[in-house]
Tab-separated table of C-alpha atoms in Angstrom:
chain	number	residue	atom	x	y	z
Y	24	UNK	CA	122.681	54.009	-3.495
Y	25	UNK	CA	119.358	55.614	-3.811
Y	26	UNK	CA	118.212	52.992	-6.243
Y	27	UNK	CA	119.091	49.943	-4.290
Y	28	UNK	CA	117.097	51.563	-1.231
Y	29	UNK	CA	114.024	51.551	-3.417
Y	30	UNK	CA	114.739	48.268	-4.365
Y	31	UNK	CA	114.947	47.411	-0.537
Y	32	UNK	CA	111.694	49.285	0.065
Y	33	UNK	CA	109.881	47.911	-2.679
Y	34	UNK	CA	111.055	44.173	-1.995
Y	35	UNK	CA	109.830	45.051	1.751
Y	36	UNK	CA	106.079	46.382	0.497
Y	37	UNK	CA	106.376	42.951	-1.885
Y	38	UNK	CA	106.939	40.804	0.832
Y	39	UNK	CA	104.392	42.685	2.897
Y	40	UNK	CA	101.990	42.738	0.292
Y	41	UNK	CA	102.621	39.181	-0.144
Y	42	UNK	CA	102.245	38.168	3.895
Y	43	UNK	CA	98.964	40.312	4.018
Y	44	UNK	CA	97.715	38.150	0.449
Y	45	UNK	CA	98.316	35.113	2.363
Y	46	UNK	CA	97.135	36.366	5.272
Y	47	UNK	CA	93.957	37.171	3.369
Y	48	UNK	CA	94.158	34.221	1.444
Y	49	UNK	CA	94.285	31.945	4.713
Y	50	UNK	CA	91.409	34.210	6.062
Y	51	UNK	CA	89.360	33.712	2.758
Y	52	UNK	CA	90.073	29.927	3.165
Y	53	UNK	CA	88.798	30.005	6.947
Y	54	UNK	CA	86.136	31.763	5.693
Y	55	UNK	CA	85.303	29.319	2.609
Y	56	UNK	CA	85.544	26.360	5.353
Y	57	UNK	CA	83.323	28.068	7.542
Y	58	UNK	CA	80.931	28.479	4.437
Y	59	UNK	CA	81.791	24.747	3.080
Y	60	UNK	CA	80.701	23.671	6.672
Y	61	UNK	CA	77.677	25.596	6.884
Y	62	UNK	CA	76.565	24.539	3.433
Y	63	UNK	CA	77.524	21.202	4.207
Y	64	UNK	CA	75.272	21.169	7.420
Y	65	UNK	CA	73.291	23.028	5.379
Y	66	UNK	CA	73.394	20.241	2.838
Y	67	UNK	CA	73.276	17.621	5.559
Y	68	UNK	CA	70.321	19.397	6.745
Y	69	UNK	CA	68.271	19.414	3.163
Y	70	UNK	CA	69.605	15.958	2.970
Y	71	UNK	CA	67.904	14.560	6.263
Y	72	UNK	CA	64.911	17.110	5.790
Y	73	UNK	CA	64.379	15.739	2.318
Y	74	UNK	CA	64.511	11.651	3.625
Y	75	UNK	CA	62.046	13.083	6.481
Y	76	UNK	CA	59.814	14.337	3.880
Y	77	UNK	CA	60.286	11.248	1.180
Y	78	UNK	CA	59.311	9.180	4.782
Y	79	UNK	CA	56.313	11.969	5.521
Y	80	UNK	CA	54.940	11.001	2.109
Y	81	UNK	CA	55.535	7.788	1.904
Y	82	UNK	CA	53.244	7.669	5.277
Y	83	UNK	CA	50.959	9.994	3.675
Y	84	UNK	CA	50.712	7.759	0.866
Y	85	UNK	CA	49.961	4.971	2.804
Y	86	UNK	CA	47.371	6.539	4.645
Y	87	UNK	CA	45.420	8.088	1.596
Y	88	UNK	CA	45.464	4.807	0.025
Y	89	UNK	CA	44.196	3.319	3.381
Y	90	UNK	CA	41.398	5.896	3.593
Y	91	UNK	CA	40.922	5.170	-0.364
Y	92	UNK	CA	40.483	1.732	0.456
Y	93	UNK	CA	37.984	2.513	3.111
Y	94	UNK	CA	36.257	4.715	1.008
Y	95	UNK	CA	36.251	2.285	-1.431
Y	96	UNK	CA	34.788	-0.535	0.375
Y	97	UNK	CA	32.034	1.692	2.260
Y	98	UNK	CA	31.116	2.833	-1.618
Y	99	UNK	CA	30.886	-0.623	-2.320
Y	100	UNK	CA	28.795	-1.399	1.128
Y	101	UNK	CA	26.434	1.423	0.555
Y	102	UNK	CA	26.117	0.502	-3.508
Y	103	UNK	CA	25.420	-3.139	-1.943
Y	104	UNK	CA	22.658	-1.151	0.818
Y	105	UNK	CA	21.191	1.103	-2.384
Y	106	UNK	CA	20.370	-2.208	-4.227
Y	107	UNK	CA	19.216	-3.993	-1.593
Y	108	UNK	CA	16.865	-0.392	-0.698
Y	109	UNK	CA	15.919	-0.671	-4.635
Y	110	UNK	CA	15.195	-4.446	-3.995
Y	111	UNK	CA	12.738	-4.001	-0.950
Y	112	UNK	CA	11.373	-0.989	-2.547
Y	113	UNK	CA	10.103	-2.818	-5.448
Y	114	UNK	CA	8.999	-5.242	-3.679
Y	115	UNK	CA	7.019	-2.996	-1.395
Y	116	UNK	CA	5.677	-1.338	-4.974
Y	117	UNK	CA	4.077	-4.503	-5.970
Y	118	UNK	CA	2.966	-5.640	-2.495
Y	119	UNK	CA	0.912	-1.748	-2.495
Y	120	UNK	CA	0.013	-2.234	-5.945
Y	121	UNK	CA	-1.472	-5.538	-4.802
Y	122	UNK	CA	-3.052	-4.724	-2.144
Y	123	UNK	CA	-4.186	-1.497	-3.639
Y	124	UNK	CA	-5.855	-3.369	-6.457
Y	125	UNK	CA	-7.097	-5.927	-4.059
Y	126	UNK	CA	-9.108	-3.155	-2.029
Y	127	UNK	CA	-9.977	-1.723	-5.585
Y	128	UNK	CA	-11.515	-4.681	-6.531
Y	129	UNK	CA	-13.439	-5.185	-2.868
Y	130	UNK	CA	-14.659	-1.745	-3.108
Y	131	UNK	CA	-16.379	-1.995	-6.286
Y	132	UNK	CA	-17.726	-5.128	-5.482
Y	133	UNK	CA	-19.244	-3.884	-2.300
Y	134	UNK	CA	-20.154	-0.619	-4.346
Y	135	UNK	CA	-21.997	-3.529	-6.632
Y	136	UNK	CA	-23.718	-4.307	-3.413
Y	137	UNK	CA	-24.698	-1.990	-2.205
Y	138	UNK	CA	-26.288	-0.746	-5.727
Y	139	UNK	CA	-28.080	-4.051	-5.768
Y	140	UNK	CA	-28.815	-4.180	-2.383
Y	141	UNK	CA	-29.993	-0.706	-2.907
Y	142	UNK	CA	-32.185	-1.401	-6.099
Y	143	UNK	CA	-33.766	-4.636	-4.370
Y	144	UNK	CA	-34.786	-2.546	-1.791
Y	145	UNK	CA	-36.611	0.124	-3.323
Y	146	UNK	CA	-38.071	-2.254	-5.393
Y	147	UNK	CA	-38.960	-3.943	-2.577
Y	148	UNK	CA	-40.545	-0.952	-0.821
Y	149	UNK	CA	-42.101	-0.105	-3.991
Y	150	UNK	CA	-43.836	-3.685	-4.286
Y	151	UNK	CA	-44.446	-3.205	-0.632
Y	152	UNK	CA	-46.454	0.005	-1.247
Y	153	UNK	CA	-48.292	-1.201	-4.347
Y	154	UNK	CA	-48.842	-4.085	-2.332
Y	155	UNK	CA	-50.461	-2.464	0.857
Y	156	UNK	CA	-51.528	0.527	-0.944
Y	157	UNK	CA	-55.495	0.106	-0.757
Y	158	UNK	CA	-55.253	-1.283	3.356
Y	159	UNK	CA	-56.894	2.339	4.294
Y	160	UNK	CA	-59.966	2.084	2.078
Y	161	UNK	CA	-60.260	-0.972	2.598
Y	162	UNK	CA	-60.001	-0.603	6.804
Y	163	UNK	CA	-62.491	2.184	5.960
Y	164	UNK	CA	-64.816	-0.437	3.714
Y	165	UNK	CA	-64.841	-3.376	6.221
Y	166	UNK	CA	-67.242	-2.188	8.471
Y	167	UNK	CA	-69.921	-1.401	6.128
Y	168	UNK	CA	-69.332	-4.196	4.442
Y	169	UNK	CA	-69.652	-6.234	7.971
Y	170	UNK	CA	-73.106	-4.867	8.688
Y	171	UNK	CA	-74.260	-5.687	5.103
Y	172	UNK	CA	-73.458	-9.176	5.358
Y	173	UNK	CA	-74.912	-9.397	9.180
Y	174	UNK	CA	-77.980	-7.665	7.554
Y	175	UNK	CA	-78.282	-9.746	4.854
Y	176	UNK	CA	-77.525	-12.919	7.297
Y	177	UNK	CA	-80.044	-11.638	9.509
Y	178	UNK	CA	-82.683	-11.180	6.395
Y	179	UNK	CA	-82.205	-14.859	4.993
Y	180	UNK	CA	-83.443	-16.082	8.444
Y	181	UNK	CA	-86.625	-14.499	8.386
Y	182	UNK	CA	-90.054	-16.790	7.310
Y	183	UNK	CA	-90.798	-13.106	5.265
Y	184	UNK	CA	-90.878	-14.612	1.361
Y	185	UNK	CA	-90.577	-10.523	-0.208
Y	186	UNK	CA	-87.710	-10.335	2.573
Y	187	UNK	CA	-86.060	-13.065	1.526
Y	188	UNK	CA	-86.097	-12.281	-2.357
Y	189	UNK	CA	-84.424	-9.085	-1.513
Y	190	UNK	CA	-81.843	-11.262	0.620
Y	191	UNK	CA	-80.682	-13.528	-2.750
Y	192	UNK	CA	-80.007	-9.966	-4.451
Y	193	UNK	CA	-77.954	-8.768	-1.974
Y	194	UNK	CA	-76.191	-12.265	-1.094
Y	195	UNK	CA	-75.299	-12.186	-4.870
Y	196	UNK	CA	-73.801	-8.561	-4.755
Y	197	UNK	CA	-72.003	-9.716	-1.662
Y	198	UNK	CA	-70.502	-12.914	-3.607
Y	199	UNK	CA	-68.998	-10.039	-6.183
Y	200	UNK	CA	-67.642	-7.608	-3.805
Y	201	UNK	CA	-66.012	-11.199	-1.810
Y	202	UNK	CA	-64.557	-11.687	-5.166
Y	203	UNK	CA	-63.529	-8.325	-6.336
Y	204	UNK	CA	-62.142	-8.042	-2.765
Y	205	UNK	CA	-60.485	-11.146	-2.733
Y	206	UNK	CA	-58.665	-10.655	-6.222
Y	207	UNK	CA	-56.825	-7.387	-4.661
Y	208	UNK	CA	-55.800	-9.405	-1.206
Y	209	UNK	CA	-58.738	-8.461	1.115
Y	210	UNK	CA	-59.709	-11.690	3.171
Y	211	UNK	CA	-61.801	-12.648	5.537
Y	212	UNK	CA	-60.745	-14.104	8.934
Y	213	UNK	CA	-63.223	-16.320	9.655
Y	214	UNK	CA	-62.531	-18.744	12.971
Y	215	UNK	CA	-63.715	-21.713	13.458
Y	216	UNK	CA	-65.327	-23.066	16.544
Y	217	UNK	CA	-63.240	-24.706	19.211
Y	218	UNK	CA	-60.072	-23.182	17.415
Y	219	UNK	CA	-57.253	-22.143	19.782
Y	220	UNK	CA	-57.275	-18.513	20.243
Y	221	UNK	CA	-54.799	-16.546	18.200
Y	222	UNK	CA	-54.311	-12.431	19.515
Y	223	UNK	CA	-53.005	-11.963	16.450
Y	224	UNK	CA	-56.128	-12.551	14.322
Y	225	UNK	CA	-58.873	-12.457	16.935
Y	226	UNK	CA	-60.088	-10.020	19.751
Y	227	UNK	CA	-62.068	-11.375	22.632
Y	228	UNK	CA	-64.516	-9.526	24.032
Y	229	UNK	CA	-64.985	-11.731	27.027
Y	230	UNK	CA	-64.662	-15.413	27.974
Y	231	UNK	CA	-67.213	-18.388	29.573
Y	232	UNK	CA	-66.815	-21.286	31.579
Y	233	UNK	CA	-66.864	-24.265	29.343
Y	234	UNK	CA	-64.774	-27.420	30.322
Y	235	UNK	CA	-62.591	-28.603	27.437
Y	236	UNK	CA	-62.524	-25.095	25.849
Y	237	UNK	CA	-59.914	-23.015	27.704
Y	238	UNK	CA	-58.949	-20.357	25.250
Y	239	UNK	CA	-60.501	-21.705	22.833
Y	240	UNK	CA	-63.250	-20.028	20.484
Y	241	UNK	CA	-66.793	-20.744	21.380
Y	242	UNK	CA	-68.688	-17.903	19.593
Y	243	UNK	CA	-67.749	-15.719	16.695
Y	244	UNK	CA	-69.090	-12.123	17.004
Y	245	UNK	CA	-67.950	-10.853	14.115
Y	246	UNK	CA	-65.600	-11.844	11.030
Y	247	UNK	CA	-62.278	-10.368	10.563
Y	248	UNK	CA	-60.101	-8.704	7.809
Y	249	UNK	CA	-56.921	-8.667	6.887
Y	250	UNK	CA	-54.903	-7.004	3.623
Y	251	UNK	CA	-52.591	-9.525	2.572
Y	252	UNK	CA	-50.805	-10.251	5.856
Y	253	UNK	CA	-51.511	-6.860	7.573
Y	254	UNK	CA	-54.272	-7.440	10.156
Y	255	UNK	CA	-57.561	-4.538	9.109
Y	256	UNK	CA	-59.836	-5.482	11.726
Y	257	UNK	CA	-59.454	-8.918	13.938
Y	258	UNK	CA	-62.195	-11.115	14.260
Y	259	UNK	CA	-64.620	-10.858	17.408
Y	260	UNK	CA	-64.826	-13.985	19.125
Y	261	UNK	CA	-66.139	-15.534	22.374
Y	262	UNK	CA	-62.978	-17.862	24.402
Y	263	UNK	CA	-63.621	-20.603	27.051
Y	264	UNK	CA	-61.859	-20.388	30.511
């Protein structure tokens, strides 16, 4: 009797043992179709994430190869804008250099000039001063010289015969000293009568009514000098009015 009690009992605990397995086992299955759902949303969720992503890059793509593009044709633009720079900077090099060597040249040549002009001058000044350089003796001489010849002029008129033989010595001497003074550009300014008046040449010391002769010279005074063209001493003269 005992024995088929424990028999009882045990097939009991079996079949109790056996409802709670299935009981777990149909808990374990809700619980693996709860999981199988959540890792199939979880799934679904990688699945749509990942074609968002594949669609993100694509876009991405296709914007970076847009912008490369770009870049690539403002590259090419500004390659384009460096030549063209390179271009007009040459071309600006030689227009300089051309111009540079243009003023080059002008400069020397007006340095050239203004050597020359430079040289011609001072030899000009220095011809100019050899030229004029005995006026002040000479302005200094005149005078003397004047009242010799009115002495001597004054002598050869005389009836005197011993006056006159002293006159041909010094009308001889004066011949010389014409000719010496000549040869180094002293002249005389000698006017002639009924000659127009000239201020440069002449001075007159005063003036007489004589019809036909309006300043013109009646009487000469006294002879001139002049150095060259530079007036020493004008010649006196007597005008009509």
């Amino acid at each position: 009797m005992s024995d088929n009690k424990e028999k009882k009992i045990n097939e009991k605990e079996n079949i109790n043992n056996t409802k709670t397995t299935g009981k777990q086992k149909v808990e374990e299955c809700k619980k693996n179709k709860e999981e199988c759902k959540e890792i199939n949303c979880e799934r679904s969720d990688h699945k749509s994430k990942s074609k968002n992503s594949k669609s993100q890059d694509k876009n991405k793509i296709k914007e970076l190869k847009k912008e490369l593009e770009l870049l690539k044709t403002r590259n090419s633009n500004l390659e384009i804008q460096i030549l063209n720079l390179k271009q007009e900077n040459a071309k600006a090099e030689q227009a300089f250099m051309a111009q540079a060597n243009t003023f080059q040249a002008k400069a020397k040549e007006k340095v050239e000039e203004f050597k020359n002009e430079h040289k011609a001058k001072q030899e000009q000044e220095i011809t100019h001063i050899k030229k004029y350089a005995n006026s002040k003796f000479f302005k200094e001489i005149v005078e003397p010289w004047l009242n010799l010849a009115i002495a001597v002029d004054f002598g050869a008129k005389q009836g005197n015969q011993d006056v006159q033989n002293y006159v041909v010595g010094f009308q001889m001497l004066l011949k010389q000293m014409d000719s010496i003074m000549e040869k180094h550009g002293l002249l005389r300014i000698v006017p002639s009568i009924d000659e127009a008046f000239n201020p440069e040449t002449m001075e007159a010391i005063s003036s007489i009514e004589k019809e036909g002769s309006k300043d013109k010279v009646i009487e000469i005074k006294k002879e001139g000098f002049k150095h060259h063209d530079r007036i020493l001493k004008p010649a006196v003269v007597v005008i009509g009015k």
